[in-house]
mmCIF file of C-alpha atoms in Angstrom:
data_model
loop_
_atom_site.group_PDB
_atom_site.id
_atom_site.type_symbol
_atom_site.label_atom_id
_atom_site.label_comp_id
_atom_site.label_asym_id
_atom_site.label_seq_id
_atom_site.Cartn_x
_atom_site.Cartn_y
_atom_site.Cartn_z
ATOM 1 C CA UNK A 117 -10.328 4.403 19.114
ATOM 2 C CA UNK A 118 -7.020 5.838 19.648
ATOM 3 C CA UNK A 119 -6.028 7.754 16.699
ATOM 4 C CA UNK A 120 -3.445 9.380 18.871
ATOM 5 C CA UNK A 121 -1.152 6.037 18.776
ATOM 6 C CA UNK A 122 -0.367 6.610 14.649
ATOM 7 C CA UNK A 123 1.841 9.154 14.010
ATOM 8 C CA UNK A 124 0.431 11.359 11.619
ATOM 9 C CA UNK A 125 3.408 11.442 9.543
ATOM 10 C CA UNK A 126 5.643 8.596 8.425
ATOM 11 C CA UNK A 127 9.256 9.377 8.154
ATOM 12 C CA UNK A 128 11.543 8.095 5.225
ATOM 13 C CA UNK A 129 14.519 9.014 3.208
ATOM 14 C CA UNK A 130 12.350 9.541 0.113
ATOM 15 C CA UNK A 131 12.803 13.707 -0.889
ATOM 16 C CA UNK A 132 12.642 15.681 -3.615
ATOM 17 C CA UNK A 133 10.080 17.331 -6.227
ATOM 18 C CA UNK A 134 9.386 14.321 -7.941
ATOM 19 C CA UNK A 135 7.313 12.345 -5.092
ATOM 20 C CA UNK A 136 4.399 10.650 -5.368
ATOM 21 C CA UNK A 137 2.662 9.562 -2.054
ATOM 22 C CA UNK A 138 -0.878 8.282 -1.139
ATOM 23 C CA UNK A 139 -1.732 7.420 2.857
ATOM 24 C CA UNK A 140 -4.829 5.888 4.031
ATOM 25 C CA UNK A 141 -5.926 4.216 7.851
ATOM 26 C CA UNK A 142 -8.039 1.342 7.983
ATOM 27 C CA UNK A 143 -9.385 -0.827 11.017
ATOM 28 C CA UNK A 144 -7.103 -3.210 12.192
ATOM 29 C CA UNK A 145 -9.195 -6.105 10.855
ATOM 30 C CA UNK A 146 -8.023 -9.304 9.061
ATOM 31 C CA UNK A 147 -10.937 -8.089 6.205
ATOM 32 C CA UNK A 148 -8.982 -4.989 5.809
ATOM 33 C CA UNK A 149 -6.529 -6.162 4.170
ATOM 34 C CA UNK A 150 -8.461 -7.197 1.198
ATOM 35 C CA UNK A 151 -9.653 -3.287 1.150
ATOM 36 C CA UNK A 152 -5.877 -1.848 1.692
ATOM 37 C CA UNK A 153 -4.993 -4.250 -1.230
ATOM 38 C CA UNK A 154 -7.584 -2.495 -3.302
ATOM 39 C CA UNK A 155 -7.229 1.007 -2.594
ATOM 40 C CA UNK A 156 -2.967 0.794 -3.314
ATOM 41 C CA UNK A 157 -3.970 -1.407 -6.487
ATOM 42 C CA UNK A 158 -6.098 1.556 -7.747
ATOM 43 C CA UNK A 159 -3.630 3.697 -6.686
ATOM 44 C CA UNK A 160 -0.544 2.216 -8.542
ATOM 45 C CA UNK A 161 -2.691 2.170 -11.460
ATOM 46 C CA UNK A 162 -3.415 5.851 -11.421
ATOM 47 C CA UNK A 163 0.636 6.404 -11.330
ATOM 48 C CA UNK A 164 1.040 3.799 -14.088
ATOM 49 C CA UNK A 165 3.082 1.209 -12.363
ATOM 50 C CA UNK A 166 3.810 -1.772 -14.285
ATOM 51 C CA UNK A 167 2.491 -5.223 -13.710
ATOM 52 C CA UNK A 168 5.617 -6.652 -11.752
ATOM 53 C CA UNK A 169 6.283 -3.795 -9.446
ATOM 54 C CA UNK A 170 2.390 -3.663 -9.121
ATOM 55 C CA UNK A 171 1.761 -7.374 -8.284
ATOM 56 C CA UNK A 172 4.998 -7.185 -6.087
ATOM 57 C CA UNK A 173 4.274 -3.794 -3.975
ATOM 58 C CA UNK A 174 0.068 -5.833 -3.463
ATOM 59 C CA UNK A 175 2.186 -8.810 -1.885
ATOM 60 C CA UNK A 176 4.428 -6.491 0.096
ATOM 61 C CA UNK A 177 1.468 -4.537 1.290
ATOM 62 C CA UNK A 178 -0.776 -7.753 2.420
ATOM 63 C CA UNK A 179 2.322 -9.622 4.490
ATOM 64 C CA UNK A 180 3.206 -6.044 6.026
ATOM 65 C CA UNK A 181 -0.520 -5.327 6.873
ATOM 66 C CA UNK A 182 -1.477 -8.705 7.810
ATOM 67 C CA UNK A 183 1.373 -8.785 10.625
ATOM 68 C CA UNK A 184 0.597 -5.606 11.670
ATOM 69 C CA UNK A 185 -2.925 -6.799 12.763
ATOM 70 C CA UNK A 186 -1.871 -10.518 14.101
ATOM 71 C CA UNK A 187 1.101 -9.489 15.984
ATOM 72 C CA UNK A 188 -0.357 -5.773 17.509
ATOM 73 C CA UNK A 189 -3.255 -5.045 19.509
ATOM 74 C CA UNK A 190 -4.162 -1.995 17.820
ATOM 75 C CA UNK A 191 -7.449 -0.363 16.565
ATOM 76 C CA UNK A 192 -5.768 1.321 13.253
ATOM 77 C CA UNK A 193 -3.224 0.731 11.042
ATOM 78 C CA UNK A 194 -1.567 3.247 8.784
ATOM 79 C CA UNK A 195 -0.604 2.613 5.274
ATOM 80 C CA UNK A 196 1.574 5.223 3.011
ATOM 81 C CA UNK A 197 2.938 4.975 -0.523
ATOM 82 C CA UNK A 198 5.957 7.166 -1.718
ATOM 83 C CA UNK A 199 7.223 7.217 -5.361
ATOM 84 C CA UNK A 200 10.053 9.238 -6.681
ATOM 85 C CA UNK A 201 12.014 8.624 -10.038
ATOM 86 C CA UNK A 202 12.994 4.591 -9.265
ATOM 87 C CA UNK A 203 11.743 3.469 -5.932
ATOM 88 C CA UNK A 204 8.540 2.637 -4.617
ATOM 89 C CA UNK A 205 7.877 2.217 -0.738
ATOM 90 C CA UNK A 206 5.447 0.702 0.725
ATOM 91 C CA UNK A 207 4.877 1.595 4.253
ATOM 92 C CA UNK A 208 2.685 0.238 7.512
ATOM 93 C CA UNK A 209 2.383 1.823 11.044
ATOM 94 C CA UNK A 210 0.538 -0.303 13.446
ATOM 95 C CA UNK A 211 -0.279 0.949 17.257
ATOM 96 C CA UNK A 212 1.652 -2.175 18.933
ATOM 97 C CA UNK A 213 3.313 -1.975 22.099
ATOM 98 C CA UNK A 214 5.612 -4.904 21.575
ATOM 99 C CA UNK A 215 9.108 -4.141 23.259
ATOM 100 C CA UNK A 216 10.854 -5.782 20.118
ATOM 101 C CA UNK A 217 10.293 -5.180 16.518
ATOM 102 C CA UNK A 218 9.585 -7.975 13.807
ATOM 103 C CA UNK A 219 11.895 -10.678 12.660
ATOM 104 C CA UNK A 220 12.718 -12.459 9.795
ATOM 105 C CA UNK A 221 12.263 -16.669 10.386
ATOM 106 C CA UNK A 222 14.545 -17.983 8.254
ATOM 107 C CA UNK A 223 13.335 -21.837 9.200
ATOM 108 C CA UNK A 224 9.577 -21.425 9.064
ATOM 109 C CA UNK A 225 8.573 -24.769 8.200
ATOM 110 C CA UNK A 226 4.918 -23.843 8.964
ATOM 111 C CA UNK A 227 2.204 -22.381 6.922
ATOM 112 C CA UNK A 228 2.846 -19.032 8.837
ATOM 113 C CA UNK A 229 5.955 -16.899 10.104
ATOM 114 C CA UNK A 230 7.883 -17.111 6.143
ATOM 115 C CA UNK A 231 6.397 -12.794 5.955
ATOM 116 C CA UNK A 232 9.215 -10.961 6.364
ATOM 117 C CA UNK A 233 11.072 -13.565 4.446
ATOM 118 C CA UNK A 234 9.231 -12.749 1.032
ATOM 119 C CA UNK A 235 8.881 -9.214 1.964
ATOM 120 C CA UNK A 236 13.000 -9.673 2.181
ATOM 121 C CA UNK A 237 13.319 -11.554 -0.903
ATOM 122 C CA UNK A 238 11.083 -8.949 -3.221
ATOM 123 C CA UNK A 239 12.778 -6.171 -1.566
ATOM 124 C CA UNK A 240 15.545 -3.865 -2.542
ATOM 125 C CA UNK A 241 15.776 -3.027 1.191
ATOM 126 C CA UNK A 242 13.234 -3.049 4.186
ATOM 127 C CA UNK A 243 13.663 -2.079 7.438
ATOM 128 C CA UNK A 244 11.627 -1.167 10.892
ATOM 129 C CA UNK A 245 11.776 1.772 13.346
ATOM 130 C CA UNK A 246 9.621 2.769 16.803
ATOM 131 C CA UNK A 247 6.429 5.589 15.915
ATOM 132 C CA UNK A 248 6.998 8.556 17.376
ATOM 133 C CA UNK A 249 5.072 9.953 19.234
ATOM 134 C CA UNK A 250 3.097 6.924 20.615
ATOM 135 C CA UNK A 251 3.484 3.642 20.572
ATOM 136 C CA UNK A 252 3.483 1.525 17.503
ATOM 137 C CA UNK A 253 5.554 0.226 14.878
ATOM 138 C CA UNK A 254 6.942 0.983 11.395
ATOM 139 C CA UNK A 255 7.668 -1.183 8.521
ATOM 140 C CA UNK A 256 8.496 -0.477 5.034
ATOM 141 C CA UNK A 257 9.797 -1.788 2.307
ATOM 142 C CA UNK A 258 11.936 -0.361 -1.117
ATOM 143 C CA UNK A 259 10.710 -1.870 -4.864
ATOM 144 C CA UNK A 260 12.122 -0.922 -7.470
ATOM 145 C CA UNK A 261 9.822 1.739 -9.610
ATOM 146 C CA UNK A 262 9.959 2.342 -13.553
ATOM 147 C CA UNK A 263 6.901 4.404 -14.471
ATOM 148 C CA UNK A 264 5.101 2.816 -17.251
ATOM 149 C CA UNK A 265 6.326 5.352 -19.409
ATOM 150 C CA UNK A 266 10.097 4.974 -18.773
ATOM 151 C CA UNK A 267 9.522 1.114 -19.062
ATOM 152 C CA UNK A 268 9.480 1.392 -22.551
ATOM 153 C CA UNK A 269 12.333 3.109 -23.124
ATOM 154 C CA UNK A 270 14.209 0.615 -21.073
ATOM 155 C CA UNK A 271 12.795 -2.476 -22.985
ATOM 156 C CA UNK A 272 15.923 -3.435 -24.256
ATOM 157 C CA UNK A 273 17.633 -3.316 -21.145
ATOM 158 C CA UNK A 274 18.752 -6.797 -19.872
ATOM 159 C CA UNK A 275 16.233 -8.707 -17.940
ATOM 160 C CA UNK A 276 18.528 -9.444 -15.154
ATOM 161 C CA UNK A 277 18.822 -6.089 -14.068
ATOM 162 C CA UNK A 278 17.877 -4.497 -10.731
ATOM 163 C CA UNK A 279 17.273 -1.018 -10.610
ATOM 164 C CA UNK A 280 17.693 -0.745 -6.720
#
């Protein structure tokens, strides 16, 4: 196994006292992701996200880890969470050599390919870059984030609202 290929660090904008973050490697295995989805769902608990941000950041999580598995040929992939004051972001390093990085379909008509679309539609912002050093891949995705102890103080704040 090539543990090499992930870097061991995963790069964001995210700074500052107030961060949260949680990183794990699994096998690259389709019965992985039912593990990764249970290790970040105990760990959002733990930090007291609320049950939207919770159920979205699961679904975010499964597309994100499930492409990096059919789409890669890697042994590991690399999962991180980061918190600060508002955002969540949910990130996924796989060990892929593809020369191109992954693509939104807008016309998926199929059962598969419509990933990136809900991982675009949930998000405040996602985006992918190249791991350095090695090969591999990088994918996160921005949620918004309202501890469950600010949430209460903004219950009367319009339902419409997006905090990203």
């Amino acid at each position: 196994m090539n543990r090499d290929a992930l870097a061991t660090e995963l790069l964001d904008s995210l700074a500052g006292p107030d961060l949260t973050r949680y990183a794990f490697e699994l096998p690259a295995r389709a019965e992985q992701v039912s593990r990764a989805r249970k290790m970040v769902s105990a760990r959002l608990e733990s930090w007291g996200v609320g049950e939207d941000a919770h159920d979205t950041a699961l679904l975010v999580l499964s597309e994100l880890f499930t492409n990096a598995i059919v789409h890669t040929g890697g042994h590991l992939v690399a999962c991180e969470l980061r918190a600060d004051a508002d955002r969540l972001r949910v990130t996924v390093q796989d060990q892929g050599a593809a020369a191109t990085g992954p693509r939104v379909c807008r016309g998926a008509e199929g059962e598969r390919g419509r990933g990136l679309l809900l991982v675009e539609a949930v998000s405040c912002a996602w985006g992918t870059y190249g791991a350095a050093p090695g090969v591999g891949r990088v994918v996160w995705a921005e949620l918004p984030f309202v501890p469950a102890a600010d949430a209460a103080s903004r219950e009367g704040a319009s339902a419409s609202e997006w905090p990203c």
